[in-house]
Short mmCIF file of C-alpha atoms and ligand atoms in Angstrom, two decimals:
data_model
loop_
_atom_site.label_atom_id
_atom_site.label_comp_id
_atom_site.label_asym_id
_atom_site.label_seq_id
_atom_site.Cartn_x
_atom_site.Cartn_y
_atom_site.Cartn_z
CA MET A 1385 2.75 19.64 2.72
CA ARG A 1386 4.85 16.57 1.97
CA ILE A 1387 3.51 13.07 1.71
CA VAL A 1388 5.67 9.93 1.71
CA SER A 1389 4.29 6.46 1.21
CA GLY A 1390 5.61 3.12 -0.01
CA MET A 1391 4.32 -0.21 -1.19
CA ARG A 1392 6.07 -3.59 -1.25
CA PRO A 1393 6.62 -5.18 -4.67
CA THR A 1394 5.27 -8.61 -3.87
CA GLY A 1395 2.91 -9.16 -6.82
CA LYS A 1396 0.11 -7.79 -8.95
CA LEU A 1397 -2.21 -5.18 -7.44
CA HIS A 1398 -5.81 -6.15 -6.88
CA LEU A 1399 -9.00 -4.22 -6.17
CA GLY A 1400 -8.33 -4.31 -2.42
CA HIS A 1401 -5.00 -2.53 -2.95
CA TYR A 1402 -6.74 0.06 -5.10
CA LEU A 1403 -9.38 0.90 -2.51
CA GLY A 1404 -7.02 0.63 0.48
CA VAL A 1405 -4.03 2.57 -0.88
CA ILE A 1406 -4.08 3.85 -4.47
CA LYS A 1407 -7.39 5.70 -4.14
CA LYS A 1408 -5.97 7.76 -1.27
CA TRP A 1409 -2.71 8.38 -3.18
CA LEU A 1410 -4.69 9.73 -6.13
CA GLU A 1411 -6.64 12.08 -3.86
CA LEU A 1412 -3.40 13.36 -2.33
CA GLN A 1413 -1.77 13.74 -5.73
CA ALA A 1414 -4.74 15.80 -6.91
CA SER A 1415 -4.43 18.20 -3.98
CA ASN A 1416 -2.69 21.44 -4.91
CA ASP A 1417 -0.98 21.96 -1.59
CA SER A 1418 0.89 18.67 -1.38
CA LYS A 1419 3.92 17.04 -2.93
CA SER A 1420 3.95 13.27 -2.84
CA TYR A 1421 6.79 10.75 -2.81
CA PHE A 1422 5.67 7.24 -3.67
CA PHE A 1423 8.30 4.54 -3.43
CA VAL A 1424 8.63 0.87 -4.21
CA ALA A 1425 9.62 -0.62 -0.86
CA ASP A 1426 11.83 -3.41 -2.18
CA TRP A 1427 14.05 -3.55 0.92
CA HIS A 1428 10.92 -3.87 3.06
CA ALA A 1429 9.75 -6.76 0.89
CA LEU A 1430 12.93 -8.63 1.82
CA SER A 1431 12.03 -8.47 5.52
CA THR A 1432 9.38 -11.17 4.98
CA THR A 1433 10.35 -12.71 1.62
CA TYR A 1434 14.14 -13.03 1.89
CA GLU A 1435 13.86 -16.80 1.44
CA ASP A 1436 11.44 -16.70 -1.51
CA LYS A 1437 13.95 -15.70 -4.21
CA LEU A 1438 11.50 -13.23 -5.73
CA ASN A 1439 12.67 -11.28 -8.75
CA LEU A 1440 12.32 -7.97 -6.95
CA LYS A 1441 13.71 -6.04 -9.90
CA ASN A 1442 10.92 -7.23 -12.19
CA LEU A 1443 8.29 -7.00 -9.48
CA SER A 1444 9.32 -3.40 -8.80
CA ILE A 1445 8.86 -2.45 -12.45
CA GLU A 1446 5.50 -4.23 -12.56
CA LEU A 1447 4.41 -2.27 -9.50
CA VAL A 1448 5.41 1.02 -11.10
CA LYS A 1449 3.41 0.02 -14.19
CA ASP A 1450 0.37 -0.66 -12.00
CA TRP A 1451 0.71 2.75 -10.35
CA LEU A 1452 1.05 4.56 -13.66
CA SER A 1453 -1.95 2.68 -15.05
CA CYS A 1454 -4.05 3.81 -12.10
CA GLY A 1455 -3.12 7.47 -12.63
CA ILE A 1456 -0.08 8.05 -10.42
CA ASP A 1457 1.62 10.74 -12.45
CA PRO A 1458 5.40 11.29 -12.49
CA GLU A 1459 4.80 14.94 -13.45
CA LYS A 1460 3.00 15.47 -10.15
CA SER A 1461 4.56 12.92 -7.80
CA VAL A 1462 8.06 11.54 -7.28
CA ILE A 1463 8.02 7.82 -8.06
CA PHE A 1464 11.15 5.98 -6.95
CA ILE A 1465 12.63 2.68 -5.86
CA GLN A 1466 13.85 2.52 -2.26
CA SER A 1467 17.01 0.49 -2.97
CA HIS A 1468 18.09 3.07 -5.56
CA VAL A 1469 18.43 5.68 -2.80
CA LYS A 1470 21.13 4.30 -0.52
CA TYR A 1471 20.63 7.11 2.01
CA HIS A 1472 17.62 5.18 3.33
CA ALA A 1473 20.05 2.46 4.44
CA GLU A 1474 22.50 4.97 5.92
CA LEU A 1475 19.83 6.69 7.98
CA TYR A 1476 18.31 3.33 8.98
CA MET A 1477 21.70 2.26 10.34
CA LEU A 1478 22.15 5.50 12.29
CA LEU A 1479 18.61 5.36 13.72
CA ASN A 1480 19.15 1.73 14.76
CA MET A 1481 21.98 2.96 16.99
CA ILE A 1482 19.56 5.03 19.07
CA THR A 1483 16.35 2.96 18.97
CA PRO A 1484 15.75 0.95 22.16
CA LEU A 1485 15.03 -2.72 21.45
CA GLY A 1486 12.02 -2.63 23.78
CA TRP A 1487 10.16 -0.20 21.50
CA LEU A 1488 10.45 -2.70 18.64
CA GLU A 1489 9.74 -5.82 20.69
CA ARG A 1490 6.60 -4.26 22.16
CA ASN A 1491 5.28 -3.23 18.73
CA PRO A 1492 1.85 -4.97 18.50
CA THR A 1493 2.15 -5.39 14.71
CA TYR A 1494 5.45 -7.24 15.19
CA LYS A 1495 3.93 -9.65 17.70
CA GLU A 1496 0.88 -10.22 15.52
CA GLN A 1497 2.89 -10.89 12.37
CA ILE A 1498 5.28 -13.26 14.15
CA ALA A 1499 2.18 -15.20 15.26
CA ASN A 1500 0.45 -15.16 11.85
CA LEU A 1501 3.17 -15.57 9.22
CA ASP A 1502 2.98 -19.36 9.22
CA GLY A 1503 5.84 -21.26 7.65
CA LYS A 1504 8.12 -18.24 7.43
CA ASP A 1505 11.13 -17.68 9.61
CA ILE A 1506 10.93 -13.98 10.31
CA HIS A 1507 12.90 -14.02 13.55
CA THR A 1508 15.46 -11.77 11.96
CA ALA A 1509 17.02 -8.43 12.86
CA GLY A 1510 15.62 -7.04 9.60
CA PHE A 1511 12.05 -7.93 10.48
CA LEU A 1512 12.31 -6.66 14.06
CA THR A 1513 13.81 -3.37 12.93
CA TYR A 1514 11.78 -2.64 9.81
CA PRO A 1515 9.81 0.10 11.63
CA VAL A 1516 13.19 1.87 11.95
CA LEU A 1517 13.64 1.61 8.18
CA GLN A 1518 10.13 3.01 7.80
CA ALA A 1519 11.11 5.89 10.06
CA ALA A 1520 14.17 6.57 7.88
CA ASP A 1521 12.01 6.39 4.72
CA VAL A 1522 9.75 9.22 5.78
CA ILE A 1523 11.90 11.56 7.87
CA LEU A 1524 14.57 11.62 5.16
CA TYR A 1525 12.14 13.66 3.03
CA ASP A 1526 10.66 15.76 5.87
CA ALA A 1527 7.26 14.12 5.43
CA ASP A 1528 4.45 16.05 7.06
CA PHE A 1529 1.96 13.26 6.54
CA VAL A 1530 2.05 9.53 5.88
CA PRO A 1531 -1.05 7.78 4.55
CA ILE A 1532 -1.41 4.56 6.52
CA GLY A 1533 -3.89 1.85 7.43
CA GLU A 1534 -4.96 1.31 11.03
CA ASP A 1535 -2.41 -1.52 11.46
CA GLN A 1536 0.48 0.85 10.68
CA ARG A 1537 -0.34 3.30 13.48
CA PRO A 1538 2.13 1.81 16.00
CA HIS A 1539 4.91 2.11 13.40
CA LEU A 1540 4.29 5.78 12.86
CA GLU A 1541 4.31 6.27 16.61
CA ILE A 1542 7.74 4.59 16.70
CA THR A 1543 8.86 7.03 13.98
CA ARG A 1544 7.79 10.00 16.11
CA GLU A 1545 9.49 8.53 19.19
CA VAL A 1546 12.70 7.98 17.24
CA VAL A 1547 12.59 11.60 16.04
CA ARG A 1548 12.13 12.89 19.60
CA ARG A 1549 14.95 10.69 20.88
CA PHE A 1550 17.26 11.88 18.11
CA HIS A 1551 16.46 15.51 18.86
CA HIS A 1552 17.04 14.96 22.58
CA LEU A 1553 20.33 13.07 22.12
CA TYR A 1554 21.84 15.43 19.59
CA ASN A 1555 20.25 18.62 20.84
CA SER A 1556 18.79 19.36 17.45
CA ASN A 1557 15.51 19.85 15.70
CA ILE A 1558 16.23 18.66 12.20
CA PHE A 1559 13.37 16.22 11.60
CA LYS A 1560 9.63 16.67 11.31
CA GLU A 1561 7.32 14.44 13.32
CA PRO A 1562 5.08 13.02 10.59
CA LYS A 1563 1.36 12.80 11.19
CA GLU A 1564 -0.92 10.12 9.82
CA ILE A 1565 -3.56 10.28 7.16
CA LEU A 1566 -5.68 7.30 7.97
CA SER A 1567 -6.91 5.40 4.91
CA PRO A 1568 -10.27 3.79 5.48
CA THR A 1569 -9.82 0.04 5.89
CA SER A 1570 -10.94 -1.54 2.64
CA ARG A 1571 -14.07 -3.58 3.26
CA LEU A 1572 -13.48 -5.42 0.05
CA LEU A 1573 -13.14 -9.13 0.69
CA GLY A 1574 -11.92 -11.80 -1.69
CA LEU A 1575 -14.22 -14.00 -3.76
CA ASP A 1576 -14.35 -16.61 -0.97
CA GLY A 1577 -15.22 -14.09 1.74
CA ARG A 1578 -11.73 -13.99 3.27
CA LYS A 1579 -9.33 -11.02 3.07
CA MET A 1580 -8.49 -10.35 -0.59
CA SER A 1581 -4.99 -11.76 -0.91
CA LYS A 1582 -2.74 -13.34 -3.51
CA SER A 1583 -2.01 -16.22 -1.12
CA TYR A 1584 -5.73 -17.14 -0.88
CA ASN A 1585 -6.17 -17.10 -4.68
CA ASN A 1586 -9.34 -15.04 -4.24
CA SER A 1587 -8.40 -11.71 -5.80
CA ILE A 1588 -9.53 -9.66 -8.78
CA TYR A 1589 -6.43 -8.01 -10.22
CA LEU A 1590 -6.24 -4.62 -11.88
CA THR A 1591 -4.72 -6.31 -14.95
CA GLU A 1592 -7.53 -8.86 -15.30
CA SER A 1593 -9.20 -9.43 -18.71
CA SER A 1594 -12.99 -9.08 -19.03
CA ASP A 1595 -13.28 -12.81 -19.50
CA ALA A 1596 -11.27 -13.55 -16.35
CA ILE A 1597 -13.29 -11.05 -14.30
CA PHE A 1598 -16.55 -12.67 -15.42
CA LYS A 1599 -15.32 -16.16 -14.56
CA LYS A 1600 -14.16 -15.00 -11.15
CA ILE A 1601 -17.34 -13.10 -10.25
CA LYS A 1602 -19.35 -16.21 -11.10
CA THR A 1603 -17.54 -18.03 -8.27
CA ALA A 1604 -18.15 -15.32 -5.64
CA ILE A 1605 -19.98 -16.52 -2.55
CA THR A 1606 -23.48 -15.11 -2.02
CA ASP A 1607 -26.09 -15.13 0.73
CA THR A 1608 -25.89 -18.84 1.58
CA GLN A 1609 -29.52 -18.88 2.78
CA ARG A 1610 -30.72 -17.98 -0.72
CA VAL A 1611 -30.87 -21.22 -2.69
CA LYS A 1612 -33.50 -20.49 -5.37
CA LYS A 1613 -34.53 -17.33 -7.21
CA THR A 1614 -37.86 -17.49 -5.38
CA ASP A 1615 -36.10 -17.27 -1.99
CA ALA A 1616 -35.88 -13.76 -0.57
CA GLY A 1617 -32.22 -12.83 -0.08
CA ASN A 1618 -30.34 -10.48 2.21
CA PRO A 1619 -27.82 -8.23 0.41
CA LYS A 1620 -26.39 -7.15 3.78
CA VAL A 1621 -24.75 -10.57 4.18
CA CYS A 1622 -23.79 -11.01 0.54
CA LEU A 1623 -20.27 -10.43 -0.77
CA VAL A 1624 -21.51 -9.57 -4.27
CA ASN A 1625 -23.54 -6.72 -2.80
CA THR A 1626 -20.35 -5.26 -1.24
CA TYR A 1627 -18.76 -5.27 -4.71
CA HIS A 1628 -21.83 -3.48 -6.09
CA GLU A 1629 -21.60 -0.89 -3.32
CA GLU A 1630 -18.02 -0.09 -4.32
CA PHE A 1631 -18.29 -0.20 -8.11
CA SER A 1632 -21.93 0.04 -9.30
CA THR A 1633 -24.14 3.08 -9.84
CA LYS A 1634 -26.84 3.93 -7.31
CA GLU A 1635 -29.50 2.79 -9.79
CA THR A 1636 -27.89 -0.63 -10.14
CA ILE A 1637 -27.44 -0.97 -6.38
CA ASP A 1638 -31.10 -0.07 -5.75
CA TYR A 1639 -32.16 -2.48 -8.50
CA ILE A 1640 -30.21 -5.49 -7.22
CA GLN A 1641 -31.03 -4.88 -3.55
CA ASP A 1642 -34.74 -4.59 -4.24
CA GLY A 1643 -34.57 -7.58 -6.61
CA CYS A 1644 -32.74 -9.67 -4.01
CA ILE A 1645 -34.91 -8.78 -1.01
CA ASN A 1646 -38.14 -9.31 -2.96
CA ALA A 1647 -36.93 -12.38 -4.89
CA LYS A 1648 -37.31 -10.65 -8.26
CA ILE A 1649 -33.83 -11.36 -9.66
CA GLY A 1650 -31.55 -14.37 -9.57
CA CYS A 1651 -27.97 -14.34 -8.32
CA MET A 1652 -26.61 -14.88 -11.83
CA GLU A 1653 -28.26 -11.69 -13.09
CA CYS A 1654 -26.91 -9.84 -10.05
CA LYS A 1655 -23.41 -11.21 -10.68
CA LYS A 1656 -23.58 -10.27 -14.35
CA LEU A 1657 -24.36 -6.66 -13.39
CA CYS A 1658 -21.56 -6.79 -10.83
CA PHE A 1659 -19.15 -8.03 -13.50
CA GLU A 1660 -20.18 -5.15 -15.81
CA SER A 1661 -19.52 -2.57 -13.09
CA ILE A 1662 -16.12 -4.00 -12.14
CA ASP A 1663 -15.09 -4.44 -15.75
CA LYS A 1664 -16.06 -0.83 -16.47
CA PHE A 1665 -13.85 0.26 -13.58
CA ILE A 1666 -10.87 -1.91 -14.56
CA ALA A 1667 -11.03 -1.39 -18.36
CA PRO A 1668 -9.28 2.03 -18.48
CA ILE A 1669 -6.57 0.82 -16.08
CA ARG A 1670 -6.03 -2.28 -18.20
CA GLU A 1671 -5.96 -0.25 -21.42
CA LYS A 1672 -3.50 2.28 -20.04
CA ARG A 1673 -1.25 -0.51 -18.75
CA ALA A 1674 -1.04 -2.00 -22.24
CA THR A 1675 0.61 1.24 -23.40
CA ILE A 1676 3.34 1.23 -20.71
CA ASP A 1677 6.29 -1.04 -21.41
CA ASP A 1678 9.08 -2.00 -19.01
CA LYS A 1679 11.45 0.56 -20.54
CA ILE A 1680 9.09 3.49 -19.89
CA ALA A 1681 8.39 2.35 -16.34
CA LEU A 1682 12.10 1.88 -15.61
CA GLU A 1683 12.95 5.33 -16.98
CA ILE A 1684 10.28 6.93 -14.79
CA ALA A 1685 11.52 5.04 -11.72
CA LEU A 1686 15.15 5.99 -12.44
CA ASP A 1687 14.25 9.63 -12.97
CA GLY A 1688 12.26 9.67 -9.71
CA SER A 1689 15.06 7.89 -7.86
CA SER A 1690 17.50 10.51 -9.10
CA LYS A 1691 15.26 13.32 -7.74
CA ALA A 1692 14.85 11.48 -4.43
CA ASN A 1693 18.63 10.97 -4.24
CA GLU A 1694 19.32 14.67 -4.63
CA GLU A 1695 16.97 15.56 -1.78
CA ALA A 1696 18.08 12.72 0.46
CA LYS A 1697 21.76 13.62 -0.03
CA ILE A 1698 21.24 17.16 1.29
CA LYS A 1699 19.28 15.91 4.29
CA MET A 1700 21.87 13.24 5.04
CA GLU A 1701 24.62 15.86 5.11
CA TYR A 1702 22.69 17.75 7.81
CA ILE A 1703 22.12 14.55 9.75
CA ASN A 1704 25.77 13.51 9.65
CA HIS A 1705 26.85 17.00 10.60
CA THR A 1706 24.49 16.92 13.56
CA ILE A 1707 25.77 13.56 14.82
CA PHE A 1708 29.48 13.87 14.16
CA ASN A 1709 30.24 17.57 14.64
CA ILE A 1710 28.93 18.00 18.14
CA GLU A 1711 30.64 21.02 19.74
S1 SF4 B 2877 -29.18 -11.47 -5.65
FE1 SF4 B 2877 -27.18 -10.52 -5.53
S2 SF4 B 2877 -27.11 -9.59 -3.50
FE2 SF4 B 2877 -28.77 -11.12 -3.48
S3 SF4 B 2877 -27.83 -13.00 -2.71
FE3 SF4 B 2877 -27.78 -13.07 -4.96
S4 SF4 B 2877 -25.76 -12.24 -5.48
FE4 SF4 B 2877 -26.21 -11.65 -3.38
#
């Protein structure tokens, strides 16, 4: 089975990205019966950051370095950059011709993002139609499955509707209707208890030094009702406990939960153990990243883009034949 998935190059990856996306990608990559295409969605990034003058070339390479550091392997998966495969744009244009505006305007994610992206003017054709670009991204490679979060479900439904409409209009059957692989929503919140996000300055990055991780964990909010070590705490309402549950061993989790509930340990001891667990998790990623320079990452991305181009070219020939050579 074929898997296609992309990620926008908008900055360093943090633990939330790892648990929400990369972990699932690694599972899929490890499966013997699947071939995965992972792409840097630099054109998608423009749909919300076109005014920000980001250096998308550098950010794309940094993203590839993050993926490689986490274990995404170019021997097993095709790693490429969307804008290096111009067929995505060609198919996007053709699909835009047949996609009714109402499907895009009714998209709940579109409405929600328009309401929430404060200070950004995203009333653009590119933002309204980016689900069509997503459709092109996956059907170009005959994806069987697309790993997505819950919020992306309406987009994949638009992809399937676009496929059906294309087949109906051109009396063909050339695309697959991709199914979803739902990634569990990452429960990992930022250090201040809000969603882990670069814009809230509350993230722990996969490139973080031990020292930086320790300093950050020290600032993490805890059970606000627990003021002194002698107060019994409640791990169920404590952010640090959620970090332990993701990164610590069962023994450590049992130790800190018992220590918290029965007022046997202080929050600083608990945070120190939390730091050790997170640092242990990040250390190999950090070490591997130090061995990957920009040149290596660029070569891998160019090689992957060349493979993606070859496949996309063949598919695009079929698509153009279907549209323009109607008998
Ligand atoms: S001991 Fe740990 S789990 Fe309990 S409130 Fe303090 S930081 Fe949170």
